[in-house]
Structure formats: structure tokens, C-alpha cells
Tab-separated table of C-alpha atoms in Angstrom:
chain	number	residue	atom	x	y	z
Q	1	MET	CA	41.368	-59.214	126.057
Q	2	LEU	CA	39.286	-62.353	125.529
Q	3	GLY	CA	39.146	-64.607	128.575
Q	4	GLN	CA	40.373	-62.014	131.091
Q	5	THR	CA	38.530	-61.538	134.375
Q	6	VAL	CA	37.668	-58.025	135.486
Q	7	GLN	CA	38.349	-57.243	139.178
Q	8	VAL	CA	37.065	-54.051	140.736
Q	9	ALA	CA	38.016	-53.131	144.306
Q	10	GLY	CA	35.335	-54.201	146.739
Q	11	VAL	CA	33.345	-55.939	144.009
Q	12	GLU	CA	33.265	-59.641	143.248
Q	13	ALA	CA	35.143	-60.559	140.063
Q	14	CYS	CA	33.010	-60.601	136.952
Q	15	PRO	CA	32.688	-64.188	135.629
Q	16	LYS	CA	34.982	-64.884	132.706
Q	17	TRP	CA	32.140	-66.015	130.433
Q	18	LEU	CA	30.393	-62.685	130.995
Q	19	CYS	CA	33.591	-60.782	130.259
Q	20	ASP	CA	34.023	-62.790	127.062
Q	21	LEU	CA	30.460	-62.002	126.021
Q	22	ALA	CA	30.986	-58.291	126.660
Q	23	THR	CA	34.271	-58.322	124.762
Q	24	HIS	CA	32.669	-60.082	121.817
Q	25	LYS	CA	29.914	-57.456	121.718
Q	26	ARG	CA	32.409	-54.613	121.986
Q	27	LEU	CA	34.535	-56.023	119.191
Q	28	ARG	CA	31.529	-56.211	116.891
Q	29	GLU	CA	30.527	-52.646	117.636
Q	30	GLN	CA	33.971	-51.024	117.456
Q	31	CYS	CA	35.879	-53.054	114.894
Q	32	ASN	CA	33.824	-54.417	112.016
Q	33	GLY	CA	36.934	-54.863	109.834
Q	34	ARG	CA	38.088	-51.254	110.216
Q	35	ASN	CA	40.885	-52.094	112.647
Q	36	PRO	CA	43.191	-54.628	110.933
Q	37	ALA	CA	45.601	-54.750	113.876
Q	38	LEU	CA	42.821	-55.692	116.289
Q	39	VAL	CA	41.467	-58.300	113.858
Q	40	ARG	CA	44.929	-59.886	113.631
Q	41	GLU	CA	45.228	-59.895	117.426
Q	42	VAL	CA	41.924	-61.742	117.723
Q	43	CYS	CA	43.037	-64.099	114.953
Q	44	GLU	CA	46.132	-65.032	116.979
Q	45	GLN	CA	43.916	-65.938	119.915
Q	46	VAL	CA	42.445	-68.801	117.895
Q	47	ARG	CA	45.684	-70.557	118.930
Q	48	ASP	CA	45.490	-69.620	122.620
Q	49	GLN	CA	45.980	-72.310	125.251
Q	50	ASP	CA	42.663	-71.416	126.908
Q	51	ALA	CA	39.724	-73.059	125.092
Q	52	SER	CA	37.327	-70.279	126.134
Q	53	VAL	CA	39.631	-67.675	124.573
Q	54	ARG	CA	39.857	-69.742	121.369
Q	55	LEU	CA	36.074	-70.084	121.311
Q	56	ASN	CA	35.380	-66.383	121.632
Q	57	ALA	CA	38.094	-65.515	119.118
Q	58	ALA	CA	36.697	-67.965	116.539
Q	59	ARG	CA	33.197	-66.674	117.175
Q	60	SER	CA	34.217	-62.996	116.962
Q	61	LEU	CA	36.093	-63.313	113.674
Q	62	GLY	CA	32.888	-64.020	111.798
Q	63	SER	CA	31.647	-60.567	112.791
Q	64	ILE	CA	34.788	-58.421	112.604
Q	65	ALA	CA	36.898	-59.865	109.771
Q	66	GLN	CA	36.560	-58.532	106.255
Q	67	HIS	CA	34.834	-60.684	103.660
Q	68	GLY	CA	37.294	-62.910	101.803
Q	69	ASP	CA	40.241	-62.322	104.170
Q	70	MET	CA	42.360	-65.347	103.257
Q	71	GLU	CA	44.657	-65.091	106.280
Q	72	ILE	CA	41.696	-65.353	108.630
Q	73	ILE	CA	40.170	-68.106	106.528
Q	74	GLU	CA	43.397	-70.150	106.648
Q	75	THR	CA	43.584	-69.718	110.426
Q	76	LEU	CA	40.016	-70.879	110.940
Q	77	LEU	CA	40.529	-73.846	108.641
Q	78	GLY	CA	43.335	-74.952	110.969
Q	79	CYS	CA	45.404	-76.345	108.119
Q	80	ASP	CA	48.200	-78.563	109.502
Q	81	SER	CA	47.348	-77.534	113.075
Q	82	SER	CA	45.125	-78.489	115.974
Q	83	TYR	CA	43.165	-75.243	115.955
Q	84	GLY	CA	40.145	-73.853	114.132
Q	85	LEU	CA	38.228	-76.647	112.427
Q	86	ASN	CA	40.671	-79.135	113.976
Q	87	ASP	CA	40.418	-77.816	117.538
Q	88	ALA	CA	40.105	-80.315	120.374
Q	89	SER	CA	37.007	-78.444	121.586
Q	90	SER	CA	33.842	-79.153	119.630
Q	91	SER	CA	32.497	-75.702	120.530
Q	92	VAL	CA	35.530	-74.075	118.917
Q	93	ARG	CA	35.193	-76.259	115.814
Q	94	ALA	CA	31.541	-75.258	115.463
Q	95	ALA	CA	32.349	-71.566	115.947
Q	96	ALA	CA	35.174	-71.762	113.400
Q	97	ALA	CA	32.818	-73.318	110.843
Q	98	GLU	CA	30.153	-70.659	111.405
Q	99	SER	CA	32.695	-67.845	111.013
Q	100	LEU	CA	34.098	-69.430	107.872
Q	101	GLY	CA	30.617	-69.393	106.390
Q	102	GLU	CA	30.391	-65.650	107.012
Q	103	ILE	CA	33.897	-64.613	105.926
Q	104	ALA	CA	33.995	-66.833	102.820
Q	105	ARG	CA	30.329	-66.441	101.860
Q	106	GLY	CA	29.908	-66.979	98.123
Q	107	CYS	CA	33.670	-67.360	97.548
Q	108	LYS	CA	33.398	-71.008	96.344
Q	109	LEU	CA	36.758	-71.933	97.923
Q	110	GLU	CA	37.518	-75.545	97.106
Q	111	ARG	CA	39.849	-76.265	100.018
Q	112	ALA	CA	37.524	-74.652	102.556
Q	113	SER	CA	34.580	-76.617	101.149
Q	114	ALA	CA	36.567	-79.865	101.247
Q	115	MET	CA	37.594	-79.340	104.878
Q	116	LEU	CA	34.041	-78.477	105.903
Q	117	LEU	CA	32.838	-81.583	104.103
Q	118	ALA	CA	35.313	-83.629	106.158
Q	119	ARG	CA	33.573	-82.322	109.295
Q	120	PHE	CA	30.376	-84.142	108.290
Q	121	GLY	CA	31.855	-87.087	110.162
Q	122	ASP	CA	32.479	-85.080	113.337
Q	123	PRO	CA	31.242	-86.824	116.505
Q	124	ASP	CA	29.510	-83.624	117.665
Q	125	TRP	CA	26.221	-82.787	115.920
Q	126	THR	CA	26.676	-79.032	116.448
Q	127	VAL	CA	29.908	-79.165	114.457
Q	128	ARG	CA	28.248	-81.156	111.676
Q	129	SER	CA	25.369	-78.681	111.532
Q	130	SER	CA	27.695	-75.662	111.512
Q	131	ALA	CA	29.842	-77.218	108.786
Q	132	LEU	CA	26.763	-77.852	106.650
Q	133	ASN	CA	25.531	-74.274	107.051
Q	134	ALA	CA	28.977	-72.891	106.230
Q	135	LEU	CA	29.299	-75.088	103.158
Q	136	VAL	CA	25.967	-73.806	101.813
Q	137	ARG	CA	27.001	-70.188	102.416
Q	138	ILE	CA	30.351	-70.635	100.676
Q	139	SER	CA	28.931	-72.493	97.678
Q	140	GLY	CA	25.595	-70.733	97.356
Q	141	PRO	CA	22.210	-72.518	97.547
Q	142	ASN	CA	21.321	-74.797	94.642
Q	143	CYS	CA	24.471	-73.921	92.706
Q	144	ALA	CA	27.225	-76.232	93.951
Q	145	GLU	CA	30.099	-76.923	91.592
Q	146	GLU	CA	30.325	-80.350	89.975
Q	147	TRP	CA	33.310	-81.492	92.035
Q	148	LEU	CA	31.430	-80.758	95.271
Q	149	LEU	CA	28.326	-82.605	94.115
Q	150	ASP	CA	30.547	-85.577	93.252
Q	151	ARG	CA	32.102	-85.522	96.729
Q	152	LEU	CA	28.705	-85.288	98.394
Q	153	LEU	CA	27.376	-88.185	96.325
Q	154	GLU	CA	30.435	-90.234	97.327
Q	155	SER	CA	29.715	-89.382	100.980
Q	156	LEU	CA	26.317	-91.083	100.670
Q	157	ASN	CA	28.238	-94.376	100.701
Q	158	ASN	CA	30.024	-93.578	103.971
Q	159	GLU	CA	29.686	-96.125	106.772
Q	160	SER	CA	28.843	-93.375	109.272
Q	161	TRP	CA	25.127	-92.594	109.423
Q	162	SER	CA	25.875	-89.036	110.554
Q	163	CYS	CA	28.099	-88.386	107.538
Q	164	VAL	CA	25.445	-89.765	105.173
Q	165	THR	CA	22.734	-87.679	106.838
Q	166	GLU	CA	24.711	-84.440	106.501
Q	167	ALA	CA	25.640	-85.248	102.892
Q	168	ALA	CA	21.967	-85.848	102.044
Q	169	GLU	CA	20.930	-82.568	103.652
Q	170	ALA	CA	23.734	-80.752	101.827
Q	171	LEU	CA	22.615	-82.193	98.491
Q	172	GLY	CA	19.089	-81.013	99.198
Q	173	ARG	CA	20.330	-77.470	99.697
Q	174	LEU	CA	23.123	-77.344	97.113
Q	175	ALA	CA	22.061	-79.464	94.136
Q	176	PRO	CA	20.347	-77.794	91.163
Q	177	LYS	CA	16.610	-78.349	90.882
Q	178	ASP	CA	15.670	-81.579	89.091
Q	179	ASP	CA	19.198	-83.029	89.124
Q	180	LYS	CA	18.184	-86.579	88.228
Q	181	ARG	CA	21.478	-88.123	89.351
Q	182	VAL	CA	21.067	-86.608	92.811
Q	183	VAL	CA	17.399	-87.582	93.072
Q	184	GLN	CA	18.193	-91.177	92.125
Q	185	SER	CA	21.083	-91.399	94.601
Q	186	LEU	CA	18.905	-90.086	97.412
Q	187	THR	CA	15.937	-92.352	96.685
Q	188	ASN	CA	18.309	-95.326	96.643
Q	189	LEU	CA	18.822	-94.700	100.362
Q	190	PHE	CA	15.130	-94.858	101.260
Q	191	SER	CA	15.777	-98.428	102.405
Q	192	HIS	CA	18.788	-97.488	104.558
Q	193	PRO	CA	18.690	-99.193	107.984
Q	194	ASP	CA	19.055	-95.908	109.887
Q	195	TRP	CA	15.899	-93.804	110.302
Q	196	ALA	CA	17.843	-90.511	110.326
Q	197	VAL	CA	19.254	-91.258	106.869
Q	198	ARG	CA	15.829	-92.102	105.434
Q	199	LYS	CA	14.357	-88.937	106.986
Q	200	SER	CA	17.115	-86.672	105.622
Q	201	CYS	CA	16.916	-88.221	102.157
Q	202	ALA	CA	13.140	-87.727	102.007
Q	203	THR	CA	13.538	-84.046	102.884
Q	204	ALA	CA	16.357	-83.623	100.373
Q	205	VAL	CA	14.414	-85.259	97.543
Q	206	ALA	CA	11.541	-82.841	98.149
Q	207	ARG	CA	13.935	-79.947	97.587
Q	208	VAL	CA	15.612	-81.313	94.454
Q	209	ALA	CA	12.910	-83.245	92.563
Q	210	GLU	CA	10.583	-81.384	90.225
Q	211	LEU	CA	6.857	-81.375	90.916
Q	212	GLY	CA	5.344	-84.362	89.146
Q	213	ASN	CA	8.516	-86.473	89.156
Q	214	ARG	CA	7.005	-89.968	88.917
Q	215	ASN	CA	10.170	-91.792	89.954
Q	216	ALA	CA	10.482	-89.700	93.102
Q	217	LEU	CA	6.791	-90.213	93.878
Q	218	SER	CA	7.004	-94.000	93.472
Q	219	ALA	CA	10.051	-94.070	95.739
Q	220	ILE	CA	8.672	-91.870	98.516
Q	221	LEU	CA	5.193	-93.392	98.840
Q	222	PRO	CA	6.462	-96.477	100.753
Q	223	LEU	CA	8.060	-94.130	103.312
Q	224	LEU	CA	4.580	-93.100	104.403
Q	225	ASP	CA	4.360	-96.614	105.888
Q	226	ASP	CA	7.893	-96.540	107.316
Q	227	ALA	CA	8.598	-98.274	110.612
Q	228	ASP	CA	9.717	-94.992	112.194
Q	229	TRP	CA	7.211	-92.182	112.831
Q	230	ARG	CA	9.851	-89.512	112.148
Q	231	VAL	CA	10.368	-90.865	108.651
Q	232	ARG	CA	6.618	-91.027	107.999
Q	233	LYS	CA	6.306	-87.410	109.141
Q	234	ALA	CA	9.171	-86.287	106.868
Q	235	ALA	CA	7.717	-88.178	103.905
Q	236	LEU	CA	4.328	-86.524	104.411
Q	237	ALA	CA	5.977	-83.105	104.497
Q	238	ALA	CA	7.890	-83.946	101.311
Q	239	LEU	CA	4.959	-85.323	99.334
Q	240	PRO	CA	3.303	-81.997	98.373
Q	241	GLU	CA	6.615	-80.855	96.863
Q	242	ILE	CA	6.650	-83.891	94.568
Q	243	VAL	CA	3.058	-84.869	93.759
Q	244	GLU	CA	0.714	-82.767	91.687
Q	245	ARG	CA	-2.569	-81.750	93.283
Q	246	GLY	CA	-5.294	-84.320	92.734
Q	247	CYS	CA	-2.948	-87.292	92.175
Q	248	ASN	CA	-4.928	-90.304	93.430
Q	249	GLU	CA	-1.822	-92.206	94.550
Q	250	GLY	CA	-0.731	-89.328	96.717
Q	251	VAL	CA	-4.171	-88.595	98.155
Q	252	ASN	CA	-4.827	-92.251	98.994
Q	253	ALA	CA	-1.469	-92.629	100.696
Q	254	VAL	CA	-2.058	-89.542	102.844
Q	255	LEU	CA	-5.578	-90.621	103.812
Q	256	ARG	CA	-4.142	-93.835	105.252
Q	257	ARG	CA	-2.038	-91.816	107.650
Q	258	LEU	CA	-4.970	-89.906	109.170
Q	259	ASP	CA	-5.223	-92.772	111.660
Q	260	ASP	CA	-1.496	-93.264	112.132
Q	261	ARG	CA	-0.787	-95.899	114.738
Q	262	GLU	CA	2.337	-97.628	115.967
Q	263	GLU	CA	1.946	-101.096	114.471
Q	264	VAL	CA	3.261	-104.350	115.867
Q	265	GLY	CA	6.823	-104.947	114.748
Q	266	ARG	CA	7.713	-101.298	114.303
Q	267	LYS	CA	10.784	-100.177	116.188
Q	268	GLN	CA	10.417	-97.595	118.934
Q	269	THR	CA	13.680	-95.873	119.816
Q	270	LEU	CA	13.556	-92.771	122.030
Q	271	ASP	CA	9.948	-92.216	120.930
Q	272	ILE	CA	7.303	-90.470	123.006
Q	273	ILE	CA	4.387	-92.748	122.242
Q	274	SER	CA	1.778	-90.209	123.298
Q	275	LEU	CA	3.042	-87.740	120.694
Q	276	GLN	CA	4.201	-89.795	117.737
Q	277	ASP	CA	0.723	-90.625	116.443
Q	278	GLU	CA	-0.367	-86.988	116.646
Q	279	ASP	CA	2.762	-85.739	114.891
Q	280	VAL	CA	2.136	-87.929	111.869
Q	281	GLN	CA	-1.611	-87.254	111.846
Q	282	VAL	CA	-1.030	-83.492	111.858
Q	283	ALA	CA	1.535	-83.866	109.072
Q	284	ALA	CA	-0.978	-85.935	107.079
Q	285	LEU	CA	-3.668	-83.287	107.445
Q	286	CYS	CA	-1.280	-80.531	106.349
Q	287	ALA	CA	-0.229	-82.605	103.342
Q	288	LEU	CA	-3.838	-83.362	102.457
Q	289	SER	CA	-4.662	-79.657	102.209
Q	290	ARG	CA	-1.995	-79.380	99.495
Q	291	VAL	CA	-2.310	-82.611	97.506
Q	292	SER	CA	-6.095	-83.015	97.271
Q	293	VAL	CA	-8.346	-81.043	94.951
Q	294	PRO	CA	-10.551	-78.505	96.777
Q	295	GLY	CA	-14.066	-79.853	97.138
Q	296	ASP	CA	-13.085	-83.527	96.704
Q	297	ALA	CA	-16.171	-85.205	98.200
Q	298	ARG	CA	-14.294	-88.371	99.152
Q	299	VAL	CA	-11.626	-86.428	101.046
Q	300	LEU	CA	-14.140	-84.176	102.791
Q	301	ALA	CA	-16.166	-87.217	103.846
Q	302	ALA	CA	-13.065	-88.858	105.288
Q	303	LEU	CA	-12.232	-85.689	107.202
Q	304	ALA	CA	-15.796	-85.336	108.485
Q	305	GLU	CA	-15.745	-88.936	109.678
Q	306	ARG	CA	-12.415	-88.313	111.409
Q	307	ARG	CA	-13.808	-85.223	113.105
Q	308	GLU	CA	-16.590	-87.239	114.744
Q	309	ARG	CA	-14.138	-89.372	116.679
Q	310	SER	CA	-13.523	-88.288	120.232
Q	311	SER	CA	-10.076	-89.917	120.198
Q	312	ALA	CA	-8.482	-87.077	118.245
Q	313	GLY	CA	-6.248	-84.825	120.331
Q	314	GLU	CA	-6.678	-81.059	120.456
Q	315	ARG	CA	-3.814	-80.391	118.047
Q	316	VAL	CA	-5.116	-82.927	115.535
Q	317	GLN	CA	-8.656	-81.578	115.847
Q	318	ARG	CA	-7.502	-78.000	115.288
Q	319	THR	CA	-5.468	-78.933	112.194
Q	320	LEU	CA	-8.368	-81.019	110.884
Q	321	GLU	CA	-10.727	-78.057	111.105
Q	322	GLN	CA	-8.213	-75.859	109.284
Q	323	THR	CA	-7.772	-78.445	106.522
Q	324	MET	CA	-11.510	-78.852	106.043
Q	325	ALA	CA	-11.944	-75.075	105.881
Q	326	ILE	CA	-9.279	-74.824	103.171
Q	327	LEU	CA	-10.794	-77.600	101.043
Q	328	GLU	CA	-14.401	-76.455	101.535
Q	329	ARG	CA	-13.489	-72.862	100.744
Q	330	GLY	CA	-11.968	-74.047	97.509
Q	331	ARG	CA	-15.204	-75.885	96.671
Q	332	GLU	CA	-17.250	-72.727	97.237
Q	333	GLU	CA	-14.908	-70.709	95.028
Q	334	ASP	CA	-15.263	-73.257	92.216
Q	335	ARG	CA	-19.041	-72.952	92.157
């Protein structure tokens, strides 16, 4: 079945990857949980010696297995084995996680959640991402159980930056709105030495903190001057979710970023210098349209002055015009 090569007389053999793709499609169309024997056969192939067969089996189970099938779930978890989530192939581990998220969606299975959480430290980012998505599907967005929140908060202290990043993103998607313990734990990491951690925490705080949360605002404002442009961009995107429209602190901080520049002493790691300034400037303009009061003369004057400069790139100029139109339209409506 999976992994077999089709040979037709006089015709070159069909590549195995194409056969696997066709088989996967056929399984989805013909099975869909109505053929238990076929589902079990595919389940057994998760333990096949051929990694491509294991990959397609793990991938197919998410589409053909019945919701809540514990036998399939146990197989994909790879408990006490080197298959499923514990497979030597990162592609198989990622596929197993994705299928688990589908089959166990909303089931709130503690062991499955714990094993997915353990994958936050996986060396492959696709596995970490798949594990995070599966964990959210199993738990349900913004309604994680207390034990899982505790485990995620503990993971924020992990030595691995990747584990901390995934835990922060998971908290942003799973924690209840305005969970003060979560918000405080995330803001505590705004000074973390790794830019990816600071970026993920800023995004997560925007999802959890209530609008007008002064503690969150005070913590995130310094990130607008962060040494890394990706963190500044994330903080600008997060600000409108935290600050109330017309807050002077927020408006002033965003205005400073309209002329974002890479300052002396800031680290540049894998940055495209020609793009990083524009990325932050565009993010600042988008944030300004949401945090400033329509018709604010000071803001409109700053935007008009920025428009006169020939140094602005096309993308910045286009976003600037859109922002001005939004704020000026609001002024006209208020009259």
C-alpha cells in the first residue's frame, strides 16, 4: 500500500513519493473512518521500517481515523517505542503531532498533552510548531486546564530558547483572557537574552492581557526600543491590543518608531538591513491607526511631515497614506 512503486509494462515506474501521495488521497476519499480494518492496517504502518511509509501512515491517520480512537492515539504518541512522536524522522514526528491534534481534538487528554509539551524541546522547528498546534486543538483555545498552565509556566524557565518560545506561544493561545499570573510570567521574560523569546512573549501578552492593563503596557513599551527589529515589530503589533486609544504613552512611543533606524550597538543577526527599517516603520504606522484618536492634530502633523520625506520606501509611503486617511476620516466624522 503506502510506499509501493507502481510498474506498468513499457512505462517508467511511478516515483514512490507520487504513489504515496495518490494513496493518501485515495484513503481520505474511500475510508474516512468507515473501514476499521483499513484504518488498523494503516496504523500498523506507523511502525514500518521505511520512513516514507511511516510518514504517509502518520499523515493519513489524521484524515481517516475516527475522532477519539484511543488505539490510534496511543500509536501516534509512540509510548515506550521509537515511533510516532518518538520517531527518528522529524517529518514523521511532525505528522504524528498534526494527526493527534485532529483525532484527539477537544478531548483534553492529559498524557497526550504532556507528550506534546515534551516536543517543545525538539531540535526541528516543524515538530515544535506541529506539537503546539496539536496541543491547542486538544485543549481548546483559551481554556487550558490548570495543570497544563502550570507545566507551561514551568517551561518558561527552561534553558532551551526554543522550548521557552513554544511555551510562551502556547500560553498566548491557551491561557484565559486576563490571567494575571500568565501575563506577569511573560512580561518577566521581556529582558531575556534571546530575541525570539522576547518576540514570542510580546505576542503572547497581547493575546492574554486585557485592554488597558497598565502593568502590561509599562512592560511592553521598552520593547519598542529593543535591540532587535523583529522584537520592535512584534511589540508594535501587540500594543493596540493592550493600550486604550488616545493613551499618550502609547502614541508617543509609536511616533518614535516612524523613523526606525538600526542604532549603533544594536545586534544584527541574519537581518536584511534594507528591509528591517521598513518592517518596523510599517508596523508603527499600522499601530498608530489603532492607538491614536482620529483627528489628533499632533499625530496628523507628524504623518504629514513624514510624507514629505523622499527617503520613505514605497511600502512605507502606501501604509502612511492609508493611516492618514483613516485618522482624517475619523476627524471628518466627528465634526
